[in-house]
mmCIF file of C-alpha atoms in Angstrom:
data_model
loop_
_atom_site.group_PDB
_atom_site.id
_atom_site.type_symbol
_atom_site.label_atom_id
_atom_site.label_comp_id
_atom_site.label_asym_id
_atom_site.label_seq_id
_atom_site.Cartn_x
_atom_site.Cartn_y
_atom_site.Cartn_z
ATOM 1 C CA UNK A 1 0.218 0.405 -0.337
ATOM 2 C CA UNK A 2 1.200 3.607 -0.689
ATOM 3 C CA UNK A 3 1.679 5.863 1.819
ATOM 4 C CA UNK A 4 4.621 7.924 4.108
ATOM 5 C CA UNK A 5 6.364 6.241 6.921
ATOM 6 C CA UNK A 6 7.805 8.463 9.614
ATOM 7 C CA UNK A 7 10.036 7.636 12.033
ATOM 8 C CA UNK A 8 10.706 6.962 14.905
ATOM 9 C CA UNK A 9 7.390 7.464 16.698
ATOM 10 C CA UNK A 10 8.975 9.088 19.784
ATOM 11 C CA UNK A 11 12.162 10.296 20.471
ATOM 12 C CA UNK A 12 13.992 11.695 23.280
ATOM 13 C CA UNK A 13 16.486 14.400 22.604
ATOM 14 C CA UNK A 14 19.142 15.710 25.237
ATOM 15 C CA UNK A 15 19.306 19.772 25.254
ATOM 16 C CA UNK A 16 22.205 20.429 22.774
ATOM 17 C CA UNK A 17 21.825 17.926 20.515
ATOM 18 C CA UNK A 18 20.708 17.436 16.767
ATOM 19 C CA UNK A 19 18.117 15.084 15.987
ATOM 20 C CA UNK A 20 17.019 13.592 12.923
ATOM 21 C CA UNK A 21 13.563 12.760 11.718
ATOM 22 C CA UNK A 22 12.965 10.342 8.874
ATOM 23 C CA UNK A 23 10.042 11.098 5.964
ATOM 24 C CA UNK A 24 9.513 8.506 3.219
ATOM 25 C CA UNK A 25 6.898 8.314 0.800
ATOM 26 C CA UNK A 26 5.825 5.641 -1.987
ATOM 27 C CA UNK A 27 3.357 7.936 -3.562
ATOM 28 C CA UNK A 28 5.503 9.308 -6.251
ATOM 29 C CA UNK A 29 4.402 12.616 -4.495
ATOM 30 C CA UNK A 30 6.753 15.648 -5.935
ATOM 31 C CA UNK A 31 6.224 17.536 -3.046
ATOM 32 C CA UNK A 32 6.345 17.346 0.018
ATOM 33 C CA UNK A 33 6.387 18.855 4.061
ATOM 34 C CA UNK A 34 7.496 19.201 7.614
ATOM 35 C CA UNK A 35 5.039 20.606 10.160
ATOM 36 C CA UNK A 36 5.096 21.016 13.659
ATOM 37 C CA UNK A 37 2.012 20.981 16.045
ATOM 38 C CA UNK A 38 1.909 22.444 19.500
ATOM 39 C CA UNK A 39 -0.896 22.530 22.167
ATOM 40 C CA UNK A 40 -3.541 25.026 21.292
ATOM 41 C CA UNK A 41 -2.022 26.042 17.845
ATOM 42 C CA UNK A 42 -2.322 25.365 14.360
ATOM 43 C CA UNK A 43 -0.341 22.867 12.261
ATOM 44 C CA UNK A 44 2.588 25.409 11.423
ATOM 45 C CA UNK A 45 4.912 24.697 8.632
ATOM 46 C CA UNK A 46 8.588 23.958 8.770
ATOM 47 C CA UNK A 47 9.755 23.243 5.706
ATOM 48 C CA UNK A 48 8.799 22.110 1.867
ATOM 49 C CA UNK A 49 10.077 20.824 -0.725
ATOM 50 C CA UNK A 50 8.632 20.428 -4.370
ATOM 51 C CA UNK A 51 11.438 18.921 -6.355
ATOM 52 C CA UNK A 52 14.451 17.255 -5.560
ATOM 53 C CA UNK A 53 17.599 19.327 -4.580
ATOM 54 C CA UNK A 54 15.258 22.220 -3.775
ATOM 55 C CA UNK A 55 13.193 22.928 -0.580
ATOM 56 C CA UNK A 56 12.429 25.959 0.660
ATOM 57 C CA UNK A 57 11.535 27.516 4.627
ATOM 58 C CA UNK A 58 8.191 27.629 5.853
ATOM 59 C CA UNK A 59 6.706 30.019 8.429
ATOM 60 C CA UNK A 60 9.114 29.026 11.681
ATOM 61 C CA UNK A 61 11.905 27.412 9.644
ATOM 62 C CA UNK A 62 14.692 28.735 12.574
ATOM 63 C CA UNK A 63 16.757 25.639 14.359
ATOM 64 C CA UNK A 64 15.806 23.054 11.290
ATOM 65 C CA UNK A 65 17.539 22.073 8.440
ATOM 66 C CA UNK A 66 16.127 19.746 5.448
ATOM 67 C CA UNK A 67 17.410 17.480 2.822
ATOM 68 C CA UNK A 68 15.890 16.419 -0.504
ATOM 69 C CA UNK A 69 17.885 14.437 -2.416
ATOM 70 C CA UNK A 70 15.390 11.607 -3.559
ATOM 71 C CA UNK A 71 12.400 12.036 -4.407
ATOM 72 C CA UNK A 72 11.075 9.732 -1.944
ATOM 73 C CA UNK A 73 12.944 11.449 0.995
ATOM 74 C CA UNK A 74 12.495 14.510 2.787
ATOM 75 C CA UNK A 75 13.984 14.173 6.625
ATOM 76 C CA UNK A 76 14.054 16.412 9.215
ATOM 77 C CA UNK A 77 17.730 17.658 11.266
ATOM 78 C CA UNK A 78 16.085 19.609 14.867
ATOM 79 C CA UNK A 79 19.359 21.217 15.626
ATOM 80 C CA UNK A 80 20.621 22.353 19.177
ATOM 81 C CA UNK A 81 19.511 26.110 17.548
ATOM 82 C CA UNK A 82 15.902 25.511 17.752
ATOM 83 C CA UNK A 83 15.029 27.040 21.055
ATOM 84 C CA UNK A 84 11.890 24.794 22.256
ATOM 85 C CA UNK A 85 12.115 21.370 19.922
ATOM 86 C CA UNK A 86 9.414 19.352 22.287
ATOM 87 C CA UNK A 87 6.247 19.266 20.073
ATOM 88 C CA UNK A 88 4.556 16.534 17.355
ATOM 89 C CA UNK A 89 6.340 16.929 14.132
ATOM 90 C CA UNK A 90 3.971 15.747 10.844
ATOM 91 C CA UNK A 91 5.420 14.982 7.995
ATOM 92 C CA UNK A 92 2.980 15.517 4.294
ATOM 93 C CA UNK A 93 3.226 14.942 0.226
ATOM 94 C CA UNK A 94 1.052 15.442 -2.612
ATOM 95 C CA UNK A 95 1.108 16.218 -6.007
ATOM 96 C CA UNK A 96 1.774 19.371 -7.534
ATOM 97 C CA UNK A 97 -1.538 20.939 -7.516
ATOM 98 C CA UNK A 98 -2.788 18.841 -4.488
ATOM 99 C CA UNK A 99 -6.472 17.979 -5.965
ATOM 100 C CA UNK A 100 -6.573 15.058 -4.062
ATOM 101 C CA UNK A 101 -5.691 17.095 -0.938
ATOM 102 C CA UNK A 102 -2.291 16.144 1.455
ATOM 103 C CA UNK A 103 -1.202 12.472 2.052
ATOM 104 C CA UNK A 104 -0.076 12.748 5.875
ATOM 105 C CA UNK A 105 2.169 10.555 7.957
ATOM 106 C CA UNK A 106 1.784 9.159 11.364
ATOM 107 C CA UNK A 107 4.111 11.652 13.519
ATOM 108 C CA UNK A 108 6.943 11.831 15.719
ATOM 109 C CA UNK A 109 6.812 13.395 19.139
ATOM 110 C CA UNK A 110 9.669 15.065 19.841
ATOM 111 C CA UNK A 111 10.560 15.679 23.271
ATOM 112 C CA UNK A 112 14.051 17.592 24.989
ATOM 113 C CA UNK A 113 14.836 15.763 27.735
ATOM 114 C CA UNK B 1 0.631 34.644 7.199
ATOM 115 C CA UNK B 2 -2.241 34.003 6.141
ATOM 116 C CA UNK B 3 -5.336 33.751 8.854
ATOM 117 C CA UNK B 4 -7.393 30.873 9.768
ATOM 118 C CA UNK B 5 -10.385 30.825 11.530
ATOM 119 C CA UNK B 6 -12.259 27.958 12.562
ATOM 120 C CA UNK B 7 -15.263 27.570 15.111
ATOM 121 C CA UNK B 8 -16.558 26.678 17.148
ATOM 122 C CA UNK B 9 -12.973 25.151 19.155
ATOM 123 C CA UNK B 10 -14.917 21.885 20.070
ATOM 124 C CA UNK B 11 -18.355 20.473 20.334
ATOM 125 C CA UNK B 12 -19.535 17.222 22.301
ATOM 126 C CA UNK B 13 -23.313 16.207 20.867
ATOM 127 C CA UNK B 14 -24.999 13.260 21.475
ATOM 128 C CA UNK B 15 -25.036 10.230 18.833
ATOM 129 C CA UNK B 16 -27.700 10.543 16.529
ATOM 130 C CA UNK B 17 -27.079 14.711 16.284
ATOM 131 C CA UNK B 18 -26.595 16.817 13.015
ATOM 132 C CA UNK B 19 -24.057 19.481 13.697
ATOM 133 C CA UNK B 20 -21.725 21.871 11.614
ATOM 134 C CA UNK B 21 -18.380 23.904 12.335
ATOM 135 C CA UNK B 22 -17.505 27.138 10.071
ATOM 136 C CA UNK B 23 -13.966 27.721 8.940
ATOM 137 C CA UNK B 24 -12.828 31.615 7.902
ATOM 138 C CA UNK B 25 -10.494 32.310 5.393
ATOM 139 C CA UNK B 26 -9.658 35.270 3.753
ATOM 140 C CA UNK B 27 -11.192 35.618 0.949
ATOM 141 C CA UNK B 28 -8.416 37.254 -1.854
ATOM 142 C CA UNK B 29 -6.031 34.911 -4.046
ATOM 143 C CA UNK B 30 -8.539 31.817 -2.906
ATOM 144 C CA UNK B 31 -6.775 29.372 -4.786
ATOM 145 C CA UNK B 32 -8.058 26.050 -3.039
ATOM 146 C CA UNK B 33 -9.900 24.750 0.651
ATOM 147 C CA UNK B 34 -8.755 21.818 2.435
ATOM 148 C CA UNK B 35 -11.063 19.964 4.593
ATOM 149 C CA UNK B 36 -8.966 17.266 7.132
ATOM 150 C CA UNK B 37 -10.639 14.339 9.586
ATOM 151 C CA UNK B 38 -7.639 13.435 11.817
ATOM 152 C CA UNK B 39 -8.561 11.305 14.393
ATOM 153 C CA UNK B 40 -6.524 10.556 17.684
ATOM 154 C CA UNK B 41 -3.227 8.373 17.340
ATOM 155 C CA UNK B 42 -3.948 8.541 13.525
ATOM 156 C CA UNK B 43 -2.635 9.996 10.395
ATOM 157 C CA UNK B 44 -4.992 13.236 9.235
ATOM 158 C CA UNK B 45 -7.208 12.000 6.644
ATOM 159 C CA UNK B 46 -8.531 14.284 3.434
ATOM 160 C CA UNK B 47 -12.534 14.829 2.886
ATOM 161 C CA UNK B 48 -12.995 17.426 0.920
ATOM 162 C CA UNK B 49 -10.583 19.959 -1.164
ATOM 163 C CA UNK B 50 -12.605 22.594 -2.815
ATOM 164 C CA UNK B 51 -11.752 24.904 -5.542
ATOM 165 C CA UNK B 52 -14.601 26.529 -6.657
ATOM 166 C CA UNK B 53 -17.630 29.542 -5.200
ATOM 167 C CA UNK B 54 -20.925 27.665 -4.733
ATOM 168 C CA UNK B 55 -18.960 23.582 -4.350
ATOM 169 C CA UNK B 56 -20.827 22.019 -2.224
ATOM 170 C CA UNK B 57 -19.258 18.142 -1.977
ATOM 171 C CA UNK B 58 -20.551 15.056 -0.086
ATOM 172 C CA UNK B 59 -18.879 11.892 1.245
ATOM 173 C CA UNK B 60 -21.364 9.317 3.476
ATOM 174 C CA UNK B 61 -23.113 11.734 6.449
ATOM 175 C CA UNK B 62 -20.388 14.480 5.456
ATOM 176 C CA UNK B 63 -20.769 17.694 3.278
ATOM 177 C CA UNK B 64 -19.291 20.421 2.830
ATOM 178 C CA UNK B 65 -19.778 23.971 1.277
ATOM 179 C CA UNK B 66 -17.895 26.650 -0.145
ATOM 180 C CA UNK B 67 -18.347 30.248 -0.478
ATOM 181 C CA UNK B 68 -14.743 32.080 -1.464
ATOM 182 C CA UNK B 69 -16.420 36.020 -2.060
ATOM 183 C CA UNK B 70 -17.153 36.145 1.541
ATOM 184 C CA UNK B 71 -14.482 33.409 3.191
ATOM 185 C CA UNK B 72 -16.253 30.746 4.838
ATOM 186 C CA UNK B 73 -16.606 27.031 4.508
ATOM 187 C CA UNK B 74 -19.205 24.712 6.133
ATOM 188 C CA UNK B 75 -18.967 20.993 7.420
ATOM 189 C CA UNK B 76 -21.920 19.744 8.619
ATOM 190 C CA UNK B 77 -21.933 15.812 9.658
ATOM 191 C CA UNK B 78 -25.326 14.299 9.695
ATOM 192 C CA UNK B 79 -26.837 11.929 12.344
ATOM 193 C CA UNK B 80 -23.204 11.558 14.215
ATOM 194 C CA UNK B 81 -21.769 8.800 15.465
ATOM 195 C CA UNK B 82 -19.158 8.412 17.933
ATOM 196 C CA UNK B 83 -17.277 7.189 15.560
ATOM 197 C CA UNK B 84 -17.024 11.012 13.818
ATOM 198 C CA UNK B 85 -15.344 11.824 16.900
ATOM 199 C CA UNK B 86 -12.017 13.505 15.716
ATOM 200 C CA UNK B 87 -10.421 17.303 14.549
ATOM 201 C CA UNK B 88 -11.730 18.659 11.606
ATOM 202 C CA UNK B 89 -9.536 20.670 10.024
ATOM 203 C CA UNK B 90 -9.672 23.223 7.786
ATOM 204 C CA UNK B 91 -6.607 24.749 5.696
ATOM 205 C CA UNK B 92 -6.180 27.430 3.049
ATOM 206 C CA UNK B 93 -3.860 27.834 -0.235
ATOM 207 C CA UNK B 94 -3.551 30.929 -2.348
ATOM 208 C CA UNK B 95 -2.307 30.547 -5.733
ATOM 209 C CA UNK B 96 1.301 31.480 -3.830
ATOM 210 C CA UNK B 97 1.538 29.958 -0.949
ATOM 211 C CA UNK B 98 1.460 26.685 0.791
ATOM 212 C CA UNK B 99 -1.459 25.390 2.679
ATOM 213 C CA UNK B 100 -2.338 27.007 6.121
ATOM 214 C CA UNK B 101 -4.028 25.294 8.525
ATOM 215 C CA UNK B 102 -6.965 26.376 11.072
ATOM 216 C CA UNK B 103 -6.542 25.287 14.663
ATOM 217 C CA UNK B 104 -9.149 22.424 14.579
ATOM 218 C CA UNK B 105 -12.715 22.053 15.715
ATOM 219 C CA UNK B 106 -12.173 19.210 18.244
ATOM 220 C CA UNK B 107 -15.679 16.903 18.083
ATOM 221 C CA UNK B 108 -16.761 14.449 20.724
ATOM 222 C CA UNK B 109 -19.966 12.115 20.166
ATOM 223 C CA UNK B 110 -21.708 10.187 23.069
ATOM 224 C CA UNK B 111 -23.313 7.353 22.405
#
């Protein structure tokens, strides 16, 4: 079955460490996105990519980095520069016109300990 | 940053009740309006993608309408069932932006 796989489901990070969240899709979608959810807030866009080897900052990109070396993969690195990284992270993908809506992964909950 | 407002924030209804939610968005530069259902411990699932003013879409007991001139969309659930319990998200996109989400409406349907 086609879909998006995010791993790990839960991640614990010590302060000062970088961590990388994985997102893989087998839907042949061109565009991929990373969102962050905090309590009481809507999903906020961190980074997105519409084509391999190209990506754009979203509304809250500071302290994060991404790469898009393959169409299927869009990993997100949470760096030590991110001041408040504890959150739920969702990856999504879509065809370029998004006529069918976005397809989401099941998310990664990151906790800083 | 574009602003998408959803109301109510949460709703608790009894099984069999019909209910509706509102999504308000900027009416300028409209491209599309999305509705998603997000059940606990699952991924958000696309319900509707709406692009035309006056559009009405239906999926089983759930339907949605769109008014792009005044900047709002309604989501209706007829005869709510416990399995309808979820957070319903709307999201708006212009021709030059990515999807901007509202905070969602959390629906709880009691048997």
